[in-house]
């Protein structure tokens, strides 16, 4: 892209955020990989552990992937003995996913690595700074989503 007056004086915040996210994402993936995990595995395990999502379709939405992608991950996790899938007796199209004992142990192992990584990221920040970071990231997500839908004021005098 060519800027009419040259590059901007400061790097756009979206680019700064993207670069930072990539560095952190790679480091997080490496952290999980060192203890035999992966980001998709962690997302599935944490969703199951939180007991929010047992149906495969709900789990896919929670993990942020399409059904076929989740099926691929679940196939590997089931082959490794981390999860089981059973058909819902009331609706045979629905598969319930549950952690096994090995899945629970893997969750605990990954949780230790995730906790250590989170502590590494928080190093050197005080509580107020961490609160500010959370607030800024929340606002950036909201800004990226676009302006909120304006509610229409109804003139009830007519």
GROMACS .gro file of C-alpha atoms in nm:
model
  158
    1UNK     CA    1   0.000   0.000   0.000
    2UNK     CA    2   0.129   0.347  -0.087
    3UNK     CA    3   0.045   0.630   0.147
    4UNK     CA    4  -0.003   0.966  -0.026
    5UNK     CA    5   0.230   1.142   0.218
    6UNK     CA    6   0.455   0.849   0.307
    7UNK     CA    7   0.412   0.599   0.588
    8UNK     CA    8   0.230   0.706   0.904
    9UNK     CA    9   0.440   0.873   1.174
   10UNK     CA   10   0.343   0.598   1.419
   11UNK     CA   11   0.269   0.235   1.354
   12UNK     CA   12  -0.110   0.181   1.341
   13UNK     CA   13  -0.245   0.028   1.662
   14UNK     CA   14  -0.403  -0.261   1.471
   15UNK     CA   15  -0.062  -0.357   1.331
   16UNK     CA   16   0.101  -0.329   1.674
   17UNK     CA   17  -0.171  -0.548   1.819
   18UNK     CA   18  -0.145  -0.802   1.536
   19UNK     CA   19   0.232  -0.831   1.575
   20UNK     CA   20   0.202  -0.867   1.952
   21UNK     CA   21  -0.073  -1.127   1.919
   22UNK     CA   22   0.138  -1.334   1.680
   23UNK     CA   23   0.439  -1.330   1.914
   24UNK     CA   24   0.225  -1.428   2.213
   25UNK     CA   25   0.035  -1.691   2.014
   26UNK     CA   26   0.357  -1.856   1.896
   27UNK     CA   27   0.499  -1.853   2.247
   28UNK     CA   28   0.175  -2.001   2.386
   29UNK     CA   29   0.174  -2.273   2.119
   30UNK     CA   30   0.537  -2.354   2.202
   31UNK     CA   31   0.453  -2.368   2.574
   32UNK     CA   32   0.168  -2.612   2.512
   33UNK     CA   33   0.379  -2.816   2.268
   34UNK     CA   34   0.655  -2.864   2.526
   35UNK     CA   35   0.408  -3.047   2.753
   36UNK     CA   36   0.247  -3.249   2.474
   37UNK     CA   37  -0.047  -3.021   2.399
   38UNK     CA   38  -0.177  -2.783   2.138
   39UNK     CA   39  -0.407  -2.484   2.133
   40UNK     CA   40  -0.703  -2.679   1.988
   41UNK     CA   41  -0.652  -2.951   2.250
   42UNK     CA   42  -0.639  -2.692   2.529
   43UNK     CA   43  -0.955  -2.517   2.403
   44UNK     CA   44  -1.146  -2.845   2.392
   45UNK     CA   45  -1.022  -2.955   2.734
   46UNK     CA   46  -1.094  -2.622   2.904
   47UNK     CA   47  -1.443  -2.610   2.752
   48UNK     CA   48  -1.519  -2.963   2.869
   49UNK     CA   49  -1.366  -2.904   3.210
   50UNK     CA   50  -1.579  -2.594   3.257
   51UNK     CA   51  -1.877  -2.824   3.182
   52UNK     CA   52  -2.030  -2.559   2.962
   53UNK     CA   53  -2.028  -2.759   2.643
   54UNK     CA   54  -2.087  -3.129   2.612
   55UNK     CA   55  -2.261  -3.149   2.277
   56UNK     CA   56  -2.018  -3.155   1.987
   57UNK     CA   57  -2.195  -2.870   1.803
   58UNK     CA   58  -2.183  -2.643   2.111
   59UNK     CA   59  -1.822  -2.739   2.168
   60UNK     CA   60  -1.730  -2.635   1.812
   61UNK     CA   61  -1.886  -2.293   1.869
   62UNK     CA   62  -1.708  -2.253   2.204
   63UNK     CA   63  -1.372  -2.347   2.053
   64UNK     CA   64  -1.435  -2.120   1.754
   65UNK     CA   65  -1.404  -2.378   1.478
   66UNK     CA   66  -1.635  -2.540   1.226
   67UNK     CA   67  -1.780  -2.884   1.299
   68UNK     CA   68  -1.551  -3.077   1.061
   69UNK     CA   69  -1.241  -2.912   1.212
   70UNK     CA   70  -1.355  -3.002   1.562
   71UNK     CA   71  -1.426  -3.358   1.448
   72UNK     CA   72  -1.065  -3.383   1.327
   73UNK     CA   73  -0.936  -3.267   1.668
   74UNK     CA   74  -1.176  -3.493   1.858
   75UNK     CA   75  -1.076  -3.793   1.646
   76UNK     CA   76  -0.713  -3.744   1.753
   77UNK     CA   77  -0.807  -3.678   2.115
   78UNK     CA   78  -1.034  -3.983   2.124
   79UNK     CA   79  -0.759  -4.200   1.970
   80UNK     CA   80  -0.524  -4.072   2.243
   81UNK     CA   81  -0.781  -4.167   2.507
   82UNK     CA   82  -0.846  -3.809   2.621
   83UNK     CA   83  -1.218  -3.790   2.540
   84UNK     CA   84  -1.510  -4.014   2.466
   85UNK     CA   85  -1.799  -3.940   2.232
   86UNK     CA   86  -2.139  -4.098   2.271
   87UNK     CA   87  -2.463  -4.043   2.086
   88UNK     CA   88  -2.736  -3.867   2.278
   89UNK     CA   89  -3.012  -4.130   2.328
   90UNK     CA   90  -3.279  -3.862   2.274
   91UNK     CA   91  -3.125  -3.729   1.951
   92UNK     CA   92  -2.889  -3.963   1.768
   93UNK     CA   93  -2.749  -3.676   1.561
   94UNK     CA   94  -2.602  -3.520   1.876
   95UNK     CA   95  -2.272  -3.648   2.015
   96UNK     CA   96  -2.186  -3.585   2.379
   97UNK     CA   97  -1.815  -3.536   2.447
   98UNK     CA   98  -1.666  -3.614   2.788
   99UNK     CA   99  -1.320  -3.612   2.943
  100UNK     CA  100  -1.161  -3.943   3.036
  101UNK     CA  101  -0.919  -3.989   3.327
  102UNK     CA  102  -0.633  -3.942   3.079
  103UNK     CA  103  -0.805  -3.628   2.953
  104UNK     CA  104  -0.829  -3.498   3.308
  105UNK     CA  105  -0.459  -3.566   3.365
  106UNK     CA  106  -0.371  -3.394   3.037
  107UNK     CA  107  -0.586  -3.097   3.137
  108UNK     CA  108  -0.398  -3.067   3.468
  109UNK     CA  109  -0.061  -3.090   3.292
  110UNK     CA  110  -0.158  -2.824   3.038
  111UNK     CA  111  -0.313  -2.607   3.310
  112UNK     CA  112   0.024  -2.596   3.485
  113UNK     CA  113   0.193  -2.480   3.164
  114UNK     CA  114  -0.084  -2.226   3.091
  115UNK     CA  115  -0.061  -2.087   3.445
  116UNK     CA  116   0.317  -2.052   3.420
  117UNK     CA  117   0.283  -1.881   3.079
  118UNK     CA  118   0.021  -1.642   3.217
  119UNK     CA  119   0.254  -1.553   3.506
  120UNK     CA  120   0.531  -1.489   3.253
  121UNK     CA  121   0.305  -1.249   3.061
  122UNK     CA  122   0.202  -1.068   3.380
  123UNK     CA  123   0.563  -1.021   3.500
  124UNK     CA  124   0.650  -0.660   3.573
  125UNK     CA  125   0.291  -0.534   3.567
  126UNK     CA  126   0.103  -0.424   3.877
  127UNK     CA  127  -0.269  -0.486   3.928
  128UNK     CA  128  -0.367  -0.141   3.803
  129UNK     CA  129  -0.170  -0.190   3.481
  130UNK     CA  130  -0.321  -0.536   3.427
  131UNK     CA  131  -0.670  -0.391   3.481
  132UNK     CA  132  -0.588  -0.120   3.227
  133UNK     CA  133  -0.463  -0.376   2.975
  134UNK     CA  134  -0.786  -0.576   3.014
  135UNK     CA  135  -0.996  -0.263   2.977
  136UNK     CA  136  -0.805  -0.145   2.669
  137UNK     CA  137  -0.829  -0.487   2.501
  138UNK     CA  138  -1.202  -0.499   2.570
  139UNK     CA  139  -1.249  -0.155   2.414
  140UNK     CA  140  -1.035  -0.249   2.114
  141UNK     CA  141  -1.251  -0.558   2.054
  142UNK     CA  142  -1.562  -0.344   2.078
  143UNK     CA  143  -1.415  -0.085   1.840
  144UNK     CA  144  -1.316  -0.354   1.592
  145UNK     CA  145  -1.671  -0.492   1.598
  146UNK     CA  146  -1.796  -0.156   1.476
  147UNK     CA  147  -2.030   0.103   1.617
  148UNK     CA  148  -2.317  -0.023   1.830
  149UNK     CA  149  -2.655  -0.032   1.664
  150UNK     CA  150  -2.833   0.287   1.746
  151UNK     CA  151  -3.164   0.240   1.912
  152UNK     CA  152  -3.445   0.418   1.741
  153UNK     CA  153  -3.628   0.666   1.954
  154UNK     CA  154  -3.998   0.636   1.905
  155UNK     CA  155  -4.192   0.957   1.920
  156UNK     CA  156  -4.499   0.849   2.116
  157UNK     CA  157  -4.670   1.185   2.075
  158UNK     CA  158  -4.796   1.097   1.728
   0.00000   0.00000   0.00000
